[in-house]
Amino acid sequence: SRRIKTDLIYHKWSSDKFDHPVNLIQYWEIDGPTKISLNPISWIIKFFSGTEKPNYDLIWENSALEILKNRISASENKSGLISIEVLMEEPNIAAKMANLMYNTIVHFTIEIHGKQAKLNREFIERRQAEINTSLASSEEVLKIFRQGNRSIIGSPQLEMELERLMREVEIKTQVYITLQQQYELARIEEVKESPSVVVIDEARPSVEKHKPKRKAIVMIATFVGGIIAVGFSIIQRNLNK
């Protein structure tokens, strides 16, 4: 998600490239107004900003997000195990980024879980108040009926009405008891901070380089070198004529 990637971007990373911790915008050296961004989003922002001063912080952030998008990949197997791969210039930073992603995801899920649990608890509280009011009203109606009909023997209609009123009170009482139980569970759920994601293996720095491919670099360098050599030869031949 953008939130997780943004946290990664603005986290301060210790690197071999700098003598002090830097964020990814600084690490990739994209924090300069004179730099040309390859991110189309930054072009759109600049176009619609008109004569106003561009929001470079937003431009740099979007540029970093675009780079980071191609550096992180995740896969899930049939058992639900999720693997995260991070490609960075320095293996130590890549490993730390993967581990930070886990902590960020745990914090995010706990936060979302807490909000949902709070909404659930507040809903139960409202239902409790409604049922409590309704139950008190039904109990009052039953009390008045009994006071006005102390002897109902021989009157099927009064007996049926009494049974109906008693049944109504009993049903609402059971609903209130159920809501009270759910309320206690909701309170426990609201304060619970157990993560729904558990790490099995922490990320470790890779001992092998994944990108760029050395063979590809050699082939491209050889190809480009050949073109330059041929071009130079043609120019030199024309000059000698």
PDB file of C-alpha atoms in Angstrom:
ATOM      1  CA  SER A   1       0.000   0.000   0.000  1.00  0.00           C
ATOM      2  CA  ARG A   2       1.033   3.628  -0.407  1.00  0.00           C
ATOM      3  CA  ARG A   3       1.122   4.067   3.359  1.00  0.00           C
ATOM      4  CA  ILE A   4       3.670   1.289   3.854  1.00  0.00           C
ATOM      5  CA  LYS A   5       5.810   2.490   0.946  1.00  0.00           C
ATOM      6  CA  THR A   6       5.710   6.048   2.263  1.00  0.00           C
ATOM      7  CA  ASP A   7       6.914   4.830   5.656  1.00  0.00           C
ATOM      8  CA  LEU A   8       9.797   3.076   3.914  1.00  0.00           C
ATOM      9  CA  ILE A   9      10.683   6.193   1.942  1.00  0.00           C
ATOM     10  CA  TYR A  10      10.911   8.531   4.930  1.00  0.00           C
ATOM     11  CA  HIS A  11      12.590   6.076   7.279  1.00  0.00           C
ATOM     12  CA  LYS A  12      16.221   6.980   7.985  1.00  0.00           C
ATOM     13  CA  TRP A  13      18.565   4.299   6.637  1.00  0.00           C
ATOM     14  CA  SER A  14      22.215   3.798   7.491  1.00  0.00           C
ATOM     15  CA  SER A  15      24.195   3.103   4.328  1.00  0.00           C
ATOM     16  CA  ASP A  16      27.688   2.770   2.937  1.00  0.00           C
ATOM     17  CA  LYS A  17      26.947   5.611   0.548  1.00  0.00           C
ATOM     18  CA  PHE A  18      26.472   8.313   3.199  1.00  0.00           C
ATOM     19  CA  ASP A  19      28.149   9.009   6.520  1.00  0.00           C
ATOM     20  CA  HIS A  20      24.777   9.701   8.179  1.00  0.00           C
ATOM     21  CA  PRO A  21      21.301   8.086   8.029  1.00  0.00           C
ATOM     22  CA  VAL A  22      19.218   9.250   5.063  1.00  0.00           C
ATOM     23  CA  ASN A  23      15.755   8.592   3.667  1.00  0.00           C
ATOM     24  CA  LEU A  24      15.290   7.020   0.255  1.00  0.00           C
ATOM     25  CA  ILE A  25      14.690  10.362  -1.455  1.00  0.00           C
ATOM     26  CA  GLN A  26      18.123  11.451  -0.285  1.00  0.00           C
ATOM     27  CA  TYR A  27      19.644   8.034  -0.914  1.00  0.00           C
ATOM     28  CA  TRP A  28      18.544   8.027  -4.555  1.00  0.00           C
ATOM     29  CA  GLU A  29      19.512  11.703  -4.809  1.00  0.00           C
ATOM     30  CA  ILE A  30      16.226  12.798  -6.330  1.00  0.00           C
ATOM     31  CA  ASP A  31      15.745  15.723  -3.938  1.00  0.00           C
ATOM     32  CA  GLY A  32      16.681  18.544  -6.260  1.00  0.00           C
ATOM     33  CA  PRO A  33      14.473  21.004  -8.261  1.00  0.00           C
ATOM     34  CA  THR A  34      16.847  20.851 -11.210  1.00  0.00           C
ATOM     35  CA  LYS A  35      16.606  17.091 -11.600  1.00  0.00           C
ATOM     36  CA  ILE A  36      14.386  15.813 -14.389  1.00  0.00           C
ATOM     37  CA  SER A  37      11.819  13.348 -13.112  1.00  0.00           C
ATOM     38  CA  LEU A  38      10.836  10.331 -15.187  1.00  0.00           C
ATOM     39  CA  ASN A  39       7.602  10.009 -13.225  1.00  0.00           C
ATOM     40  CA  PRO A  40       4.553  11.073 -15.315  1.00  0.00           C
ATOM     41  CA  ILE A  41       2.726  12.006 -12.109  1.00  0.00           C
ATOM     42  CA  SER A  42       5.286  14.710 -11.387  1.00  0.00           C
ATOM     43  CA  TRP A  43       4.824  16.078 -14.948  1.00  0.00           C
ATOM     44  CA  ILE A  44       1.060  16.332 -14.414  1.00  0.00           C
ATOM     45  CA  ILE A  45       1.545  18.080 -11.079  1.00  0.00           C
ATOM     46  CA  LYS A  46       3.988  20.523 -12.651  1.00  0.00           C
ATOM     47  CA  PHE A  47       1.661  21.152 -15.627  1.00  0.00           C
ATOM     48  CA  PHE A  48      -1.409  21.971 -13.531  1.00  0.00           C
ATOM     49  CA  SER A  49       0.533  24.002 -10.980  1.00  0.00           C
ATOM     50  CA  GLY A  50       0.877  26.776 -13.577  1.00  0.00           C
ATOM     51  CA  THR A  51       3.056  29.643 -12.458  1.00  0.00           C
ATOM     52  CA  GLU A  52       2.886  28.620  -8.813  1.00  0.00           C
ATOM     53  CA  LYS A  53       5.981  27.189  -7.184  1.00  0.00           C
ATOM     54  CA  PRO A  54       5.988  23.396  -7.662  1.00  0.00           C
ATOM     55  CA  ASN A  55       5.544  21.233  -4.601  1.00  0.00           C
ATOM     56  CA  TYR A  56       8.913  19.548  -4.801  1.00  0.00           C
ATOM     57  CA  ASP A  57       8.308  17.474  -1.678  1.00  0.00           C
ATOM     58  CA  LEU A  58       5.343  15.831  -3.403  1.00  0.00           C
ATOM     59  CA  ILE A  59       7.254  15.458  -6.675  1.00  0.00           C
ATOM     60  CA  TRP A  60      10.197  13.800  -4.920  1.00  0.00           C
ATOM     61  CA  GLU A  61       7.878  11.541  -2.951  1.00  0.00           C
ATOM     62  CA  ASN A  62       6.067  10.366  -6.090  1.00  0.00           C
ATOM     63  CA  SER A  63       9.380   9.775  -7.848  1.00  0.00           C
ATOM     64  CA  ALA A  64      10.591   7.678  -4.923  1.00  0.00           C
ATOM     65  CA  LEU A  65       7.306   5.748  -4.868  1.00  0.00           C
ATOM     66  CA  GLU A  66       7.689   4.994  -8.573  1.00  0.00           C
ATOM     67  CA  ILE A  67      11.198   3.632  -8.003  1.00  0.00           C
ATOM     68  CA  LEU A  68      10.183   1.671  -4.919  1.00  0.00           C
ATOM     69  CA  LYS A  69       7.240   0.093  -6.736  1.00  0.00           C
ATOM     70  CA  ASN A  70       9.652  -1.847  -8.931  1.00  0.00           C
ATOM     71  CA  ARG A  71      11.914  -2.809  -6.033  1.00  0.00           C
ATOM     72  CA  ILE A  72       9.409  -4.741  -3.892  1.00  0.00           C
ATOM     73  CA  SER A  73       7.655  -7.985  -4.786  1.00  0.00           C
ATOM     74  CA  ALA A  74       5.484 -10.292  -2.694  1.00  0.00           C
ATOM     75  CA  SER A  75       4.252 -13.823  -3.339  1.00  0.00           C
ATOM     76  CA  GLU A  76       1.877 -16.099  -1.430  1.00  0.00           C
ATOM     77  CA  ASN A  77       1.827 -19.893  -1.587  1.00  0.00           C
ATOM     78  CA  LYS A  78      -1.136 -22.220  -1.049  1.00  0.00           C
ATOM     79  CA  SER A  79      -0.504 -22.460   2.698  1.00  0.00           C
ATOM     80  CA  GLY A  80      -0.823 -18.689   3.076  1.00  0.00           C
ATOM     81  CA  LEU A  81       2.899 -18.104   3.580  1.00  0.00           C
ATOM     82  CA  ILE A  82       3.865 -14.698   2.204  1.00  0.00           C
ATOM     83  CA  SER A  83       7.390 -14.048   0.952  1.00  0.00           C
ATOM     84  CA  ILE A  84       8.704 -10.524   0.430  1.00  0.00           C
ATOM     85  CA  GLU A  85      11.656  -9.654  -1.786  1.00  0.00           C
ATOM     86  CA  VAL A  86      13.285  -6.230  -1.754  1.00  0.00           C
ATOM     87  CA  LEU A  87      15.910  -5.164  -4.288  1.00  0.00           C
ATOM     88  CA  MET A  88      18.246  -2.373  -3.228  1.00  0.00           C
ATOM     89  CA  GLU A  89      21.708  -1.156  -4.066  1.00  0.00           C
ATOM     90  CA  GLU A  90      22.872  -2.314  -0.628  1.00  0.00           C
ATOM     91  CA  PRO A  91      21.815  -5.760   0.708  1.00  0.00           C
ATOM     92  CA  ASN A  92      21.715  -4.553   4.317  1.00  0.00           C
ATOM     93  CA  ILE A  93      19.187  -1.848   3.477  1.00  0.00           C
ATOM     94  CA  ALA A  94      17.070  -4.354   1.522  1.00  0.00           C
ATOM     95  CA  ALA A  95      16.934  -6.710   4.531  1.00  0.00           C
ATOM     96  CA  LYS A  96      16.107  -3.896   6.948  1.00  0.00           C
ATOM     97  CA  MET A  97      13.364  -2.660   4.621  1.00  0.00           C
ATOM     98  CA  ALA A  98      11.738  -6.105   4.490  1.00  0.00           C
ATOM     99  CA  ASN A  99      11.814  -6.379   8.291  1.00  0.00           C
ATOM    100  CA  LEU A 100      10.428  -2.857   8.696  1.00  0.00           C
ATOM    101  CA  MET A 101       7.590  -3.757   6.333  1.00  0.00           C
ATOM    102  CA  TYR A 102       6.559  -6.533   8.726  1.00  0.00           C
ATOM    103  CA  ASN A 103       6.505  -4.145  11.698  1.00  0.00           C
ATOM    104  CA  THR A 104       4.530  -1.593   9.690  1.00  0.00           C
ATOM    105  CA  ILE A 105       2.001  -4.208   8.554  1.00  0.00           C
ATOM    106  CA  VAL A 106       1.550  -5.452  12.143  1.00  0.00           C
ATOM    107  CA  HIS A 107       1.028  -1.898  13.416  1.00  0.00           C
ATOM    108  CA  PHE A 108      -1.405  -1.199  10.566  1.00  0.00           C
ATOM    109  CA  THR A 109      -3.473  -4.363  11.155  1.00  0.00           C
ATOM    110  CA  ILE A 110      -3.627  -3.725  14.915  1.00  0.00           C
ATOM    111  CA  GLU A 111      -4.766  -0.151  14.264  1.00  0.00           C
ATOM    112  CA  ILE A 112      -7.463  -1.236  11.799  1.00  0.00           C
ATOM    113  CA  HIS A 113      -8.525  -4.068  14.099  1.00  0.00           C
ATOM    114  CA  GLY A 114      -8.794  -1.626  17.005  1.00  0.00           C
ATOM    115  CA  LYS A 115     -10.977   0.757  14.996  1.00  0.00           C
ATOM    116  CA  GLN A 116     -13.307  -2.039  13.880  1.00  0.00           C
ATOM    117  CA  ALA A 117     -13.516  -3.434  17.419  1.00  0.00           C
ATOM    118  CA  LYS A 118     -14.350   0.025  18.754  1.00  0.00           C
ATOM    119  CA  LEU A 119     -17.133   0.462  16.190  1.00  0.00           C
ATOM    120  CA  ASN A 120     -18.509  -2.964  17.119  1.00  0.00           C
ATOM    121  CA  ARG A 121     -18.423  -2.147  20.840  1.00  0.00           C
ATOM    122  CA  GLU A 122     -20.149   1.215  20.283  1.00  0.00           C
ATOM    123  CA  PHE A 123     -22.856  -0.472  18.183  1.00  0.00           C
ATOM    124  CA  ILE A 124     -23.513  -3.015  20.949  1.00  0.00           C
ATOM    125  CA  GLU A 125     -23.691  -0.194  23.503  1.00  0.00           C
ATOM    126  CA  ARG A 126     -26.371   1.558  21.449  1.00  0.00           C
ATOM    127  CA  ARG A 127     -28.351  -1.664  21.071  1.00  0.00           C
ATOM    128  CA  GLN A 128     -28.042  -2.284  24.806  1.00  0.00           C
ATOM    129  CA  ALA A 129     -29.477   1.150  25.558  1.00  0.00           C
ATOM    130  CA  GLU A 130     -32.349   0.583  23.117  1.00  0.00           C
ATOM    131  CA  ILE A 131     -33.187  -2.870  24.492  1.00  0.00           C
ATOM    132  CA  ASN A 132     -32.868  -1.667  28.078  1.00  0.00           C
ATOM    133  CA  THR A 133     -35.406   1.101  27.417  1.00  0.00           C
ATOM    134  CA  SER A 134     -37.723  -1.284  25.582  1.00  0.00           C
ATOM    135  CA  LEU A 135     -37.415  -3.915  28.335  1.00  0.00           C
ATOM    136  CA  ALA A 136     -38.210  -1.374  31.057  1.00  0.00           C
ATOM    137  CA  SER A 137     -41.278  -0.294  29.078  1.00  0.00           C
ATOM    138  CA  SER A 138     -42.492  -3.899  28.656  1.00  0.00           C
ATOM    139  CA  GLU A 139     -41.934  -4.630  32.358  1.00  0.00           C
ATOM    140  CA  GLU A 140     -43.959  -1.547  33.264  1.00  0.00           C
ATOM    141  CA  VAL A 141     -46.814  -2.646  30.988  1.00  0.00           C
ATOM    142  CA  LEU A 142     -46.765  -6.119  32.572  1.00  0.00           C
ATOM    143  CA  LYS A 143     -46.810  -4.635  36.081  1.00  0.00           C
ATOM    144  CA  ILE A 144     -49.777  -2.388  35.269  1.00  0.00           C
ATOM    145  CA  PHE A 145     -51.637  -5.315  33.702  1.00  0.00           C
ATOM    146  CA  ARG A 146     -51.146  -7.481  36.786  1.00  0.00           C
ATOM    147  CA  GLN A 147     -52.192  -4.678  39.108  1.00  0.00           C
ATOM    148  CA  GLY A 148     -55.396  -4.168  37.138  1.00  0.00           C
ATOM    149  CA  ASN A 149     -56.142  -7.863  36.677  1.00  0.00           C
ATOM    150  CA  ARG A 150     -55.335  -9.627  39.942  1.00  0.00           C
ATOM    151  CA  SER A 151     -57.719 -12.460  39.136  1.00  0.00           C
ATOM    152  CA  ILE A 152     -57.700 -13.706  35.548  1.00  0.00           C
ATOM    153  CA  ILE A 153     -58.875 -17.254  36.212  1.00  0.00           C
ATOM    154  CA  GLY A 154     -61.767 -18.079  33.940  1.00  0.00           C
ATOM    155  CA  SER A 155     -60.847 -15.458  31.372  1.00  0.00           C
ATOM    156  CA  PRO A 156     -58.940 -17.014  28.445  1.00  0.00           C
ATOM    157  CA  GLN A 157     -58.439 -13.609  26.847  1.00  0.00           C
ATOM    158  CA  LEU A 158     -56.752 -12.149  29.947  1.00  0.00           C
ATOM    159  CA  GLU A 159     -54.651 -15.291  30.370  1.00  0.00           C
ATOM    160  CA  MET A 160     -53.447 -15.031  26.772  1.00  0.00           C
ATOM    161  CA  GLU A 161     -52.635 -11.348  27.213  1.00  0.00           C
ATOM    162  CA  LEU A 162     -50.664 -12.103  30.372  1.00  0.00           C
ATOM    163  CA  GLU A 163     -48.715 -14.843  28.595  1.00  0.00           C
ATOM    164  CA  ARG A 164     -47.982 -12.501  25.695  1.00  0.00           C
ATOM    165  CA  LEU A 165     -46.701  -9.756  27.989  1.00  0.00           C
ATOM    166  CA  MET A 166     -44.589 -12.216  29.992  1.00  0.00           C
ATOM    167  CA  ARG A 167     -43.174 -13.709  26.789  1.00  0.00           C
ATOM    168  CA  GLU A 168     -42.290 -10.241  25.513  1.00  0.00           C
ATOM    169  CA  VAL A 169     -40.432  -9.431  28.731  1.00  0.00           C
ATOM    170  CA  GLU A 170     -38.624 -12.788  28.638  1.00  0.00           C
ATOM    171  CA  ILE A 171     -37.498 -12.350  25.007  1.00  0.00           C
ATOM    172  CA  LYS A 172     -36.187  -8.843  25.624  1.00  0.00           C
ATOM    173  CA  THR A 173     -34.440 -10.038  28.777  1.00  0.00           C
ATOM    174  CA  GLN A 174     -32.649 -12.762  26.804  1.00  0.00           C
ATOM    175  CA  VAL A 175     -31.658 -10.260  24.119  1.00  0.00           C
ATOM    176  CA  TYR A 176     -30.255  -7.938  26.788  1.00  0.00           C
ATOM    177  CA  ILE A 177     -28.270 -10.782  28.387  1.00  0.00           C
ATOM    178  CA  THR A 178     -26.856 -11.767  24.979  1.00  0.00           C
ATOM    179  CA  LEU A 179     -25.878  -8.167  24.254  1.00  0.00           C
ATOM    180  CA  GLN A 180     -24.201  -7.911  27.648  1.00  0.00           C
ATOM    181  CA  GLN A 181     -22.100 -10.990  26.847  1.00  0.00           C
ATOM    182  CA  GLN A 182     -21.219  -9.594  23.421  1.00  0.00           C
ATOM    183  CA  TYR A 183     -20.314  -6.271  25.006  1.00  0.00           C
ATOM    184  CA  GLU A 184     -17.808  -7.902  27.363  1.00  0.00           C
ATOM    185  CA  LEU A 185     -16.253  -9.807  24.442  1.00  0.00           C
ATOM    186  CA  ALA A 186     -16.118  -6.609  22.382  1.00  0.00           C
ATOM    187  CA  ARG A 187     -14.272  -4.794  25.165  1.00  0.00           C
ATOM    188  CA  ILE A 188     -11.698  -7.590  25.294  1.00  0.00           C
ATOM    189  CA  GLU A 189     -11.355  -7.559  21.497  1.00  0.00           C
ATOM    190  CA  GLU A 190     -10.876  -3.789  21.483  1.00  0.00           C
ATOM    191  CA  VAL A 191      -7.840  -3.851  23.769  1.00  0.00           C
ATOM    192  CA  LYS A 192      -6.342  -7.004  22.254  1.00  0.00           C
ATOM    193  CA  GLU A 193      -3.151  -6.317  20.297  1.00  0.00           C
ATOM    194  CA  SER A 194      -2.336  -9.736  18.867  1.00  0.00           C
ATOM    195  CA  PRO A 195      -0.981  -9.346  15.308  1.00  0.00           C
ATOM    196  CA  SER A 196      -2.763 -11.243  12.539  1.00  0.00           C
ATOM    197  CA  VAL A 197       0.575 -11.647  10.739  1.00  0.00           C
ATOM    198  CA  VAL A 198       3.435 -13.603  12.301  1.00  0.00           C
ATOM    199  CA  VAL A 199       6.998 -13.560  10.961  1.00  0.00           C
ATOM    200  CA  ILE A 200       8.597 -16.970  10.410  1.00  0.00           C
ATOM    201  CA  ASP A 201      12.019 -15.919   9.107  1.00  0.00           C
ATOM    202  CA  GLU A 202      13.506 -12.459   9.338  1.00  0.00           C
ATOM    203  CA  ALA A 203      14.930 -10.972   6.164  1.00  0.00           C
ATOM    204  CA  ARG A 204      18.674 -11.364   5.708  1.00  0.00           C
ATOM    205  CA  PRO A 205      21.023  -9.558   3.316  1.00  0.00           C
ATOM    206  CA  SER A 206      21.542 -11.459   0.074  1.00  0.00           C
ATOM    207  CA  VAL A 207      25.079 -12.658  -0.611  1.00  0.00           C
ATOM    208  CA  GLU A 208      24.530 -12.561  -4.380  1.00  0.00           C
ATOM    209  CA  LYS A 209      23.744  -9.651  -6.641  1.00  0.00           C
ATOM    210  CA  HIS A 210      20.398  -9.958  -8.408  1.00  0.00           C
ATOM    211  CA  LYS A 211      20.534  -6.780 -10.458  1.00  0.00           C
ATOM    212  CA  PRO A 212      22.100  -5.548 -12.613  1.00  0.00           C
ATOM    213  CA  LYS A 213      23.061  -8.722 -14.479  1.00  0.00           C
ATOM    214  CA  ARG A 214      26.814  -8.692 -15.127  1.00  0.00           C
ATOM    215  CA  LYS A 215      26.569 -10.684 -18.374  1.00  0.00           C
ATOM    216  CA  ALA A 216      24.020  -8.261 -19.727  1.00  0.00           C
ATOM    217  CA  ILE A 217      26.241  -5.326 -18.802  1.00  0.00           C
ATOM    218  CA  VAL A 218      29.224  -6.892 -20.567  1.00  0.00           C
ATOM    219  CA  MET A 219      27.179  -7.640 -23.691  1.00  0.00           C
ATOM    220  CA  ILE A 220      25.709  -4.144 -23.816  1.00  0.00           C
ATOM    221  CA  ALA A 221      29.090  -2.551 -23.159  1.00  0.00           C
ATOM    222  CA  THR A 222      30.665  -4.661 -25.901  1.00  0.00           C
ATOM    223  CA  PHE A 223      27.864  -3.810 -28.321  1.00  0.00           C
ATOM    224  CA  VAL A 224      28.045  -0.084 -27.590  1.00  0.00           C
ATOM    225  CA  GLY A 225      31.841  -0.205 -27.736  1.00  0.00           C
ATOM    226  CA  GLY A 226      31.645  -1.860 -31.145  1.00  0.00           C
ATOM    227  CA  ILE A 227      29.304   0.820 -32.471  1.00  0.00           C
ATOM    228  CA  ILE A 228      31.584   3.578 -31.196  1.00  0.00           C
ATOM    229  CA  ALA A 229      34.636   1.887 -32.764  1.00  0.00           C
ATOM    230  CA  VAL A 230      32.899   1.514 -36.134  1.00  0.00           C
ATOM    231  CA  GLY A 231      31.671   5.093 -36.021  1.00  0.00           C
ATOM    232  CA  PHE A 232      35.115   6.405 -35.149  1.00  0.00           C
ATOM    233  CA  SER A 233      36.627   4.355 -37.989  1.00  0.00           C
ATOM    234  CA  ILE A 234      34.179   5.799 -40.521  1.00  0.00           C
ATOM    235  CA  ILE A 235      34.816   9.362 -39.355  1.00  0.00           C
ATOM    236  CA  GLN A 236      38.584   8.856 -39.476  1.00  0.00           C
ATOM    237  CA  ARG A 237      38.370   7.375 -42.988  1.00  0.00           C
ATOM    238  CA  ASN A 238      36.340  10.350 -44.225  1.00  0.00           C
ATOM    239  CA  LEU A 239      38.829  12.777 -42.739  1.00  0.00           C
ATOM    240  CA  ASN A 240      41.742  11.055 -44.490  1.00  0.00           C
ATOM    241  CA  LYS A 241      40.110  11.395 -47.898  1.00  0.00           C
TER     242      LYS A 241
END
